[in-house]
Amino acid sequence: MPVTPLHYPVGFALSESSRRLSLPGLIVGSFIPDLEVPIMWILFPSLPDHLVLHSLVGALTLGALAAVILTRFLYAPAISTVFGVDRERLNEACRVTPTLVLSCMLGAVFHIALDIPMHPYNPVLWPWVNPFEIVGVLVPLMGFSGANLLLSVTMVVFGMTILILYMNENLWERIWLGDS
Ligand SMILES: [Zn+2]
């Protein structure tokens, strides 16, 4: 999905499904695979822009590591500055624990899973299976732009529902910290 934040609702839903998971880890993990897109454009313009971090092996190693580092060091300062969420609570939620690592991994894997149906090529099993052999199921039905539009609209509706459901509570705390 070109609009990376549209992956947010999946991380939120995962944290709701198991309160033991870390919402910050799930959020950062669910954004992390797209970090490679600008890097590929600049450094490897002849290669596909979705590659290492959109593969399971890359997402579960490099991707998870990058997500843990970003969650630990950037999440609390960024979210407290932009949304005014309590810095101490954010720091506490972003301590490096097995739960945080697992949440980062899950977020990245679900990012890849959400990308697959609409992408004309998928490096999910890279480097063992050629990405161009795995065509998203929606692509032959409605093309990349149609599939992308459908999933993007679904995620916007899902995201708006979350916003409306929690509008009356401490909205930003709920959005960025979950129930912790
Ligand atoms: Zn992606």
JSON list of C-alpha atoms and ligand atoms in Angstrom, two decimals:
[
{"chain": "A", "resi": 1, "resn": "MET", "atom": "CA", "xyz": [0.00, 0.00, 0.00]},
{"chain": "A", "resi": 2, "resn": "PRO", "atom": "CA", "xyz": [1.64, 3.30, -1.03]},
{"chain": "A", "resi": 3, "resn": "VAL", "atom": "CA", "xyz": [0.08, 5.17, 1.89]},
{"chain": "A", "resi": 4, "resn": "THR", "atom": "CA", "xyz": [1.98, 3.54, 4.74]},
{"chain": "A", "resi": 5, "resn": "PRO", "atom": "CA", "xyz": [-0.16, 4.90, 7.65]},
{"chain": "A", "resi": 6, "resn": "LEU", "atom": "CA", "xyz": [-3.12, 2.98, 6.21]},
{"chain": "A", "resi": 7, "resn": "HIS", "atom": "CA", "xyz": [-1.50, -0.10, 7.73]},
{"chain": "A", "resi": 8, "resn": "TYR", "atom": "CA", "xyz": [-2.25, 1.33, 11.21]},
{"chain": "A", "resi": 9, "resn": "PRO", "atom": "CA", "xyz": [-5.73, -0.24, 11.69]},
{"chain": "A", "resi": 10, "resn": "VAL", "atom": "CA", "xyz": [-4.30, -3.75, 11.37]},
{"chain": "A", "resi": 11, "resn": "GLY", "atom": "CA", "xyz": [-1.81, -3.11, 14.18]},
{"chain": "A", "resi": 12, "resn": "PHE", "atom": "CA", "xyz": [-4.59, -1.65, 16.32]},
{"chain": "A", "resi": 13, "resn": "ALA", "atom": "CA", "xyz": [-6.86, -4.66, 15.66]},
{"chain": "A", "resi": 14, "resn": "LEU", "atom": "CA", "xyz": [-4.03, -7.04, 16.60]},
{"chain": "A", "resi": 15, "resn": "SER", "atom": "CA", "xyz": [-3.47, -5.22, 19.89]},
{"chain": "A", "resi": 16, "resn": "GLU", "atom": "CA", "xyz": [-7.19, -5.41, 20.62]},
{"chain": "A", "resi": 17, "resn": "SER", "atom": "CA", "xyz": [-7.20, -9.14, 19.88]},
{"chain": "A", "resi": 18, "resn": "SER", "atom": "CA", "xyz": [-4.47, -9.77, 22.45]},
{"chain": "A", "resi": 19, "resn": "ARG", "atom": "CA", "xyz": [-3.94, -7.21, 25.19]},
{"chain": "A", "resi": 20, "resn": "ARG", "atom": "CA", "xyz": [-0.55, -8.75, 25.86]},
{"chain": "A", "resi": 21, "resn": "LEU", "atom": "CA", "xyz": [0.85, -7.41, 22.58]},
{"chain": "A", "resi": 22, "resn": "SER", "atom": "CA", "xyz": [2.51, -3.99, 22.46]},
{"chain": "A", "resi": 23, "resn": "LEU", "atom": "CA", "xyz": [0.62, -1.42, 20.39]},
{"chain": "A", "resi": 24, "resn": "PRO", "atom": "CA", "xyz": [3.71, 0.79, 19.79]},
{"chain": "A", "resi": 25, "resn": "GLY", "atom": "CA", "xyz": [5.61, -2.29, 18.53]},
{"chain": "A", "resi": 26, "resn": "LEU", "atom": "CA", "xyz": [2.73, -3.34, 16.30]},
{"chain": "A", "resi": 27, "resn": "ILE", "atom": "CA", "xyz": [2.38, 0.17, 14.83]},
{"chain": "A", "resi": 28, "resn": "VAL", "atom": "CA", "xyz": [6.08, 0.67, 14.09]},
{"chain": "A", "resi": 29, "resn": "GLY", "atom": "CA", "xyz": [6.36, -2.92, 12.84]},
{"chain": "A", "resi": 30, "resn": "SER", "atom": "CA", "xyz": [3.41, -2.40, 10.51]},
{"chain": "A", "resi": 31, "resn": "PHE", "atom": "CA", "xyz": [5.06, 0.69, 8.98]},
{"chain": "A", "resi": 32, "resn": "ILE", "atom": "CA", "xyz": [8.62, -0.66, 8.78]},
{"chain": "A", "resi": 33, "resn": "PRO", "atom": "CA", "xyz": [8.59, -2.62, 5.47]},
{"chain": "A", "resi": 34, "resn": "ASP", "atom": "CA", "xyz": [7.87, 0.57, 3.50]},
{"chain": "A", "resi": 35, "resn": "LEU", "atom": "CA", "xyz": [11.05, 2.13, 4.90]},
{"chain": "A", "resi": 36, "resn": "GLU", "atom": "CA", "xyz": [12.92, 0.31, 2.14]},
{"chain": "A", "resi": 37, "resn": "VAL", "atom": "CA", "xyz": [10.97, 1.97, -0.70]},
{"chain": "A", "resi": 38, "resn": "PRO", "atom": "CA", "xyz": [12.80, 5.36, -0.74]},
{"chain": "A", "resi": 39, "resn": "ILE", "atom": "CA", "xyz": [16.09, 3.58, 0.04]},
{"chain": "A", "resi": 40, "resn": "MET", "atom": "CA", "xyz": [15.66, 1.28, -2.98]},
{"chain": "A", "resi": 41, "resn": "TRP", "atom": "CA", "xyz": [14.77, 4.26, -5.21]},
{"chain": "A", "resi": 42, "resn": "ILE", "atom": "CA", "xyz": [17.97, 6.06, -4.25]},
{"chain": "A", "resi": 43, "resn": "LEU", "atom": "CA", "xyz": [20.48, 3.20, -3.90]},
{"chain": "A", "resi": 44, "resn": "PHE", "atom": "CA", "xyz": [19.15, 0.46, -6.22]},
{"chain": "A", "resi": 45, "resn": "PRO", "atom": "CA", "xyz": [16.95, 2.10, -8.85]},
{"chain": "A", "resi": 46, "resn": "SER", "atom": "CA", "xyz": [17.23, -0.96, -11.15]},
{"chain": "A", "resi": 47, "resn": "LEU", "atom": "CA", "xyz": [15.75, -3.34, -8.53]},
{"chain": "A", "resi": 48, "resn": "PRO", "atom": "CA", "xyz": [12.09, -3.61, -7.43]},
{"chain": "A", "resi": 49, "resn": "ASP", "atom": "CA", "xyz": [11.34, -1.03, -4.70]},
{"chain": "A", "resi": 50, "resn": "HIS", "atom": "CA", "xyz": [9.70, -3.71, -2.53]},
{"chain": "A", "resi": 51, "resn": "LEU", "atom": "CA", "xyz": [12.26, -6.40, -1.79]},
{"chain": "A", "resi": 52, "resn": "VAL", "atom": "CA", "xyz": [14.15, -7.24, 1.40]},
{"chain": "A", "resi": 53, "resn": "LEU", "atom": "CA", "xyz": [11.81, -5.80, 4.04]},
{"chain": "A", "resi": 54, "resn": "HIS", "atom": "CA", "xyz": [8.77, -7.13, 2.15]},
{"chain": "A", "resi": 55, "resn": "SER", "atom": "CA", "xyz": [10.16, -10.67, 2.41]},
{"chain": "A", "resi": 56, "resn": "LEU", "atom": "CA", "xyz": [9.40, -12.78, 5.48]},
{"chain": "A", "resi": 57, "resn": "VAL", "atom": "CA", "xyz": [13.08, -13.41, 6.13]},
{"chain": "A", "resi": 58, "resn": "GLY", "atom": "CA", "xyz": [13.95, -9.69, 5.84]},
{"chain": "A", "resi": 59, "resn": "ALA", "atom": "CA", "xyz": [10.94, -8.51, 7.84]},
{"chain": "A", "resi": 60, "resn": "LEU", "atom": "CA", "xyz": [11.61, -10.91, 10.71]},
{"chain": "A", "resi": 61, "resn": "THR", "atom": "CA", "xyz": [15.31, -9.99, 10.97]},
{"chain": "A", "resi": 62, "resn": "LEU", "atom": "CA", "xyz": [16.37, -6.56, 9.65]},
{"chain": "A", "resi": 63, "resn": "GLY", "atom": "CA", "xyz": [12.83, -5.18, 9.69]},
{"chain": "A", "resi": 64, "resn": "ALA", "atom": "CA", "xyz": [12.14, -6.29, 13.25]},
{"chain": "A", "resi": 65, "resn": "LEU", "atom": "CA", "xyz": [15.51, -4.96, 14.41]},
{"chain": "A", "resi": 66, "resn": "ALA", "atom": "CA", "xyz": [14.88, -1.56, 12.78]},
{"chain": "A", "resi": 67, "resn": "ALA", "atom": "CA", "xyz": [11.37, -1.48, 14.27]},
{"chain": "A", "resi": 68, "resn": "VAL", "atom": "CA", "xyz": [12.63, -2.27, 17.80]},
{"chain": "A", "resi": 69, "resn": "ILE", "atom": "CA", "xyz": [15.29, 0.47, 17.55]},
{"chain": "A", "resi": 70, "resn": "LEU", "atom": "CA", "xyz": [12.82, 3.06, 16.21]},
{"chain": "A", "resi": 71, "resn": "THR", "atom": "CA", "xyz": [10.20, 2.15, 18.85]},
{"chain": "A", "resi": 72, "resn": "ARG", "atom": "CA", "xyz": [12.73, 2.32, 21.66]},
{"chain": "A", "resi": 73, "resn": "PHE", "atom": "CA", "xyz": [14.36, 5.61, 20.66]},
{"chain": "A", "resi": 74, "resn": "LEU", "atom": "CA", "xyz": [11.93, 7.60, 18.48]},
{"chain": "A", "resi": 75, "resn": "TYR", "atom": "CA", "xyz": [8.37, 6.60, 19.37]},
{"chain": "A", "resi": 76, "resn": "ALA", "atom": "CA", "xyz": [8.13, 8.31, 22.78]},
{"chain": "A", "resi": 77, "resn": "PRO", "atom": "CA", "xyz": [9.76, 11.63, 21.78]},
{"chain": "A", "resi": 78, "resn": "ALA", "atom": "CA", "xyz": [7.82, 11.80, 18.48]},
{"chain": "A", "resi": 79, "resn": "ILE", "atom": "CA", "xyz": [4.38, 10.88, 19.86]},
{"chain": "A", "resi": 80, "resn": "SER", "atom": "CA", "xyz": [4.70, 13.00, 23.01]},
{"chain": "A", "resi": 81, "resn": "THR", "atom": "CA", "xyz": [5.79, 16.01, 20.94]},
{"chain": "A", "resi": 82, "resn": "VAL", "atom": "CA", "xyz": [3.20, 15.70, 18.17]},
{"chain": "A", "resi": 83, "resn": "PHE", "atom": "CA", "xyz": [0.18, 14.36, 20.10]},
{"chain": "A", "resi": 84, "resn": "GLY", "atom": "CA", "xyz": [0.93, 15.42, 23.67]},
{"chain": "A", "resi": 85, "resn": "VAL", "atom": "CA", "xyz": [0.75, 11.86, 25.04]},
{"chain": "A", "resi": 86, "resn": "ASP", "atom": "CA", "xyz": [2.47, 11.41, 28.42]},
{"chain": "A", "resi": 87, "resn": "ARG", "atom": "CA", "xyz": [6.19, 10.86, 27.80]},
{"chain": "A", "resi": 88, "resn": "GLU", "atom": "CA", "xyz": [6.69, 8.63, 30.86]},
{"chain": "A", "resi": 89, "resn": "ARG", "atom": "CA", "xyz": [3.91, 6.25, 29.87]},
{"chain": "A", "resi": 90, "resn": "LEU", "atom": "CA", "xyz": [5.27, 6.12, 26.33]},
{"chain": "A", "resi": 91, "resn": "ASN", "atom": "CA", "xyz": [8.78, 5.35, 27.59]},
{"chain": "A", "resi": 92, "resn": "GLU", "atom": "CA", "xyz": [7.38, 2.60, 29.78]},
{"chain": "A", "resi": 93, "resn": "ALA", "atom": "CA", "xyz": [5.44, 1.10, 26.85]},
{"chain": "A", "resi": 94, "resn": "CYS", "atom": "CA", "xyz": [8.52, 1.20, 24.59]},
{"chain": "A", "resi": 95, "resn": "ARG", "atom": "CA", "xyz": [10.92, -0.71, 26.84]},
{"chain": "A", "resi": 96, "resn": "VAL", "atom": "CA", "xyz": [12.63, -3.50, 24.91]},
{"chain": "A", "resi": 97, "resn": "THR", "atom": "CA", "xyz": [10.98, -6.74, 26.04]},
{"chain": "A", "resi": 98, "resn": "PRO", "atom": "CA", "xyz": [10.23, -10.06, 24.28]},
{"chain": "A", "resi": 99, "resn": "THR", "atom": "CA", "xyz": [6.66, -8.77, 23.85]},
{"chain": "A", "resi": 100, "resn": "LEU", "atom": "CA", "xyz": [7.89, -5.65, 22.06]},
{"chain": "A", "resi": 101, "resn": "VAL", "atom": "CA", "xyz": [10.12, -7.70, 19.75]},
{"chain": "A", "resi": 102, "resn": "LEU", "atom": "CA", "xyz": [7.28, -10.12, 18.98]},
{"chain": "A", "resi": 103, "resn": "SER", "atom": "CA", "xyz": [4.90, -7.21, 18.34]},
{"chain": "A", "resi": 104, "resn": "CYS", "atom": "CA", "xyz": [7.35, -5.58, 15.91]},
{"chain": "A", "resi": 105, "resn": "MET", "atom": "CA", "xyz": [7.66, -8.90, 14.06]},
{"chain": "A", "resi": 106, "resn": "LEU", "atom": "CA", "xyz": [3.90, -9.41, 13.90]},
{"chain": "A", "resi": 107, "resn": "GLY", "atom": "CA", "xyz": [3.33, -5.86, 12.68]},
{"chain": "A", "resi": 108, "resn": "ALA", "atom": "CA", "xyz": [5.82, -6.36, 9.84]},
{"chain": "A", "resi": 109, "resn": "VAL", "atom": "CA", "xyz": [4.37, -9.75, 8.84]},
{"chain": "A", "resi": 110, "resn": "PHE", "atom": "CA", "xyz": [0.83, -8.36, 8.74]},
{"chain": "A", "resi": 111, "resn": "HIS", "atom": "CA", "xyz": [2.07, -5.44, 6.62]},
{"chain": "A", "resi": 112, "resn": "ILE", "atom": "CA", "xyz": [3.36, -7.93, 4.06]},
{"chain": "A", "resi": 113, "resn": "ALA", "atom": "CA", "xyz": [0.14, -9.96, 4.24]},
{"chain": "A", "resi": 114, "resn": "LEU", "atom": "CA", "xyz": [-1.95, -6.85, 3.55]},
{"chain": "A", "resi": 115, "resn": "ASP", "atom": "CA", "xyz": [0.27, -5.86, 0.61]},
{"chain": "A", "resi": 116, "resn": "ILE", "atom": "CA", "xyz": [0.15, -9.25, -1.13]},
{"chain": "A", "resi": 117, "resn": "PRO", "atom": "CA", "xyz": [-3.40, -9.24, -2.62]},
{"chain": "A", "resi": 118, "resn": "MET", "atom": "CA", "xyz": [-2.94, -5.96, -4.47]},
{"chain": "A", "resi": 119, "resn": "HIS", "atom": "CA", "xyz": [0.68, -6.10, -5.63]},
{"chain": "A", "resi": 120, "resn": "PRO", "atom": "CA", "xyz": [1.56, -7.42, -9.09]},
{"chain": "A", "resi": 121, "resn": "TYR", "atom": "CA", "xyz": [4.74, -8.92, -7.61]},
{"chain": "A", "resi": 122, "resn": "ASN", "atom": "CA", "xyz": [5.50, -10.06, -4.05]},
{"chain": "A", "resi": 123, "resn": "PRO", "atom": "CA", "xyz": [8.91, -10.75, -2.55]},
{"chain": "A", "resi": 124, "resn": "VAL", "atom": "CA", "xyz": [7.31, -12.55, 0.42]},
{"chain": "A", "resi": 125, "resn": "LEU", "atom": "CA", "xyz": [9.44, -15.68, -0.18]},
{"chain": "A", "resi": 126, "resn": "TRP", "atom": "CA", "xyz": [12.49, -13.81, -1.52]},
{"chain": "A", "resi": 127, "resn": "PRO", "atom": "CA", "xyz": [15.28, -14.85, -2.09]},
{"chain": "A", "resi": 128, "resn": "TRP", "atom": "CA", "xyz": [13.94, -18.37, -2.76]},
{"chain": "A", "resi": 129, "resn": "VAL", "atom": "CA", "xyz": [10.95, -17.56, -4.95]},
{"chain": "A", "resi": 130, "resn": "ASN", "atom": "CA", "xyz": [11.05, -14.93, -7.71]},
{"chain": "A", "resi": 131, "resn": "PRO", "atom": "CA", "xyz": [8.79, -12.04, -6.56]},
{"chain": "A", "resi": 132, "resn": "PHE", "atom": "CA", "xyz": [7.27, -11.79, -10.05]},
{"chain": "A", "resi": 133, "resn": "GLU", "atom": "CA", "xyz": [5.90, -15.33, -9.73]},
{"chain": "A", "resi": 134, "resn": "ILE", "atom": "CA", "xyz": [3.61, -14.27, -6.88]},
{"chain": "A", "resi": 135, "resn": "VAL", "atom": "CA", "xyz": [0.85, -12.06, -8.30]},
{"chain": "A", "resi": 136, "resn": "GLY", "atom": "CA", "xyz": [-1.67, -10.57, -5.87]},
{"chain": "A", "resi": 137, "resn": "VAL", "atom": "CA", "xyz": [-5.08, -12.24, -6.14]},
{"chain": "A", "resi": 138, "resn": "LEU", "atom": "CA", "xyz": [-6.88, -8.91, -6.70]},
{"chain": "A", "resi": 139, "resn": "VAL", "atom": "CA", "xyz": [-4.54, -7.74, -9.49]},
{"chain": "A", "resi": 140, "resn": "PRO", "atom": "CA", "xyz": [-6.01, -9.84, -12.35]},
{"chain": "A", "resi": 141, "resn": "LEU", "atom": "CA", "xyz": [-9.52, -8.90, -11.17]},
{"chain": "A", "resi": 142, "resn": "MET", "atom": "CA", "xyz": [-9.20, -5.11, -10.93]},
{"chain": "A", "resi": 143, "resn": "GLY", "atom": "CA", "xyz": [-5.59, -4.14, -11.75]},
{"chain": "A", "resi": 144, "resn": "PHE", "atom": "CA", "xyz": [-3.10, -2.69, -9.28]},
{"chain": "A", "resi": 145, "resn": "SER", "atom": "CA", "xyz": [-4.82, 0.69, -9.00]},
{"chain": "A", "resi": 146, "resn": "GLY", "atom": "CA", "xyz": [-8.26, -0.87, -8.48]},
{"chain": "A", "resi": 147, "resn": "ALA", "atom": "CA", "xyz": [-6.95, -3.29, -5.86]},
{"chain": "A", "resi": 148, "resn": "ASN", "atom": "CA", "xyz": [-4.99, -0.52, -4.17]},
{"chain": "A", "resi": 149, "resn": "LEU", "atom": "CA", "xyz": [-8.05, 1.73, -4.10]},
{"chain": "A", "resi": 150, "resn": "LEU", "atom": "CA", "xyz": [-10.25, -1.03, -2.65]},
{"chain": "A", "resi": 151, "resn": "LEU", "atom": "CA", "xyz": [-7.81, -1.87, 0.16]},
{"chain": "A", "resi": 152, "resn": "SER", "atom": "CA", "xyz": [-7.05, 1.80, 0.86]},
{"chain": "A", "resi": 153, "resn": "VAL", "atom": "CA", "xyz": [-10.75, 2.66, 1.17]},
{"chain": "A", "resi": 154, "resn": "THR", "atom": "CA", "xyz": [-11.28, -0.37, 3.43]},
{"chain": "A", "resi": 155, "resn": "MET", "atom": "CA", "xyz": [-8.43, 0.77, 5.69]},
{"chain": "A", "resi": 156, "resn": "VAL", "atom": "CA", "xyz": [-9.69, 4.39, 5.77]},
{"chain": "A", "resi": 157, "resn": "VAL", "atom": "CA", "xyz": [-13.15, 3.17, 6.85]},
{"chain": "A", "resi": 158, "resn": "PHE", "atom": "CA", "xyz": [-11.53, 0.89, 9.45]},
{"chain": "A", "resi": 159, "resn": "GLY", "atom": "CA", "xyz": [-9.35, 3.81, 10.70]},
{"chain": "A", "resi": 160, "resn": "MET", "atom": "CA", "xyz": [-12.29, 6.24, 10.87]},
{"chain": "A", "resi": 161, "resn": "THR", "atom": "CA", "xyz": [-14.26, 3.64, 12.85]},
{"chain": "A", "resi": 162, "resn": "ILE", "atom": "CA", "xyz": [-11.44, 3.44, 15.41]},
{"chain": "A", "resi": 163, "resn": "LEU", "atom": "CA", "xyz": [-11.34, 7.27, 15.66]},
{"chain": "A", "resi": 164, "resn": "ILE", "atom": "CA", "xyz": [-15.13, 7.52, 16.10]},
{"chain": "A", "resi": 165, "resn": "LEU", "atom": "CA", "xyz": [-15.25, 4.69, 18.67]},
{"chain": "A", "resi": 166, "resn": "TYR", "atom": "CA", "xyz": [-12.66, 6.34, 20.90]},
{"chain": "A", "resi": 167, "resn": "MET", "atom": "CA", "xyz": [-13.45, 9.99, 20.16]},
{"chain": "A", "resi": 168, "resn": "ASN", "atom": "CA", "xyz": [-14.77, 10.64, 23.68]},
{"chain": "A", "resi": 169, "resn": "GLU", "atom": "CA", "xyz": [-11.96, 9.04, 25.63]},
{"chain": "A", "resi": 170, "resn": "ASN", "atom": "CA", "xyz": [-8.34, 10.11, 25.77]},
{"chain": "A", "resi": 171, "resn": "LEU", "atom": "CA", "xyz": [-8.21, 9.66, 22.02]},
{"chain": "A", "resi": 172, "resn": "TRP", "atom": "CA", "xyz": [-4.47, 10.06, 21.38]},
{"chain": "A", "resi": 173, "resn": "GLU", "atom": "CA", "xyz": [-3.51, 7.88, 24.33]},
{"chain": "A", "resi": 174, "resn": "ARG", "atom": "CA", "xyz": [-5.84, 5.20, 23.07]},
{"chain": "A", "resi": 175, "resn": "ILE", "atom": "CA", "xyz": [-4.51, 5.49, 19.52]},
{"chain": "A", "resi": 176, "resn": "TRP", "atom": "CA", "xyz": [-0.79, 5.42, 20.39]},
{"chain": "A", "resi": 177, "resn": "LEU", "atom": "CA", "xyz": [-0.62, 3.54, 23.70]},
{"chain": "A", "resi": 178, "resn": "GLY", "atom": "CA", "xyz": [-3.60, 1.20, 23.53]},
{"chain": "A", "resi": 179, "resn": "ASP", "atom": "CA", "xyz": [-4.86, -0.14, 26.83]},
{"chain": "A", "resi": 180, "resn": "SER", "atom": "CA", "xyz": [-1.51, -0.19, 28.56]},
{"chain": "B", "resi": 1, "resn": "ZN", "atom": "ZN", "xyz": [4.41, -2.24, 1.82]}
]
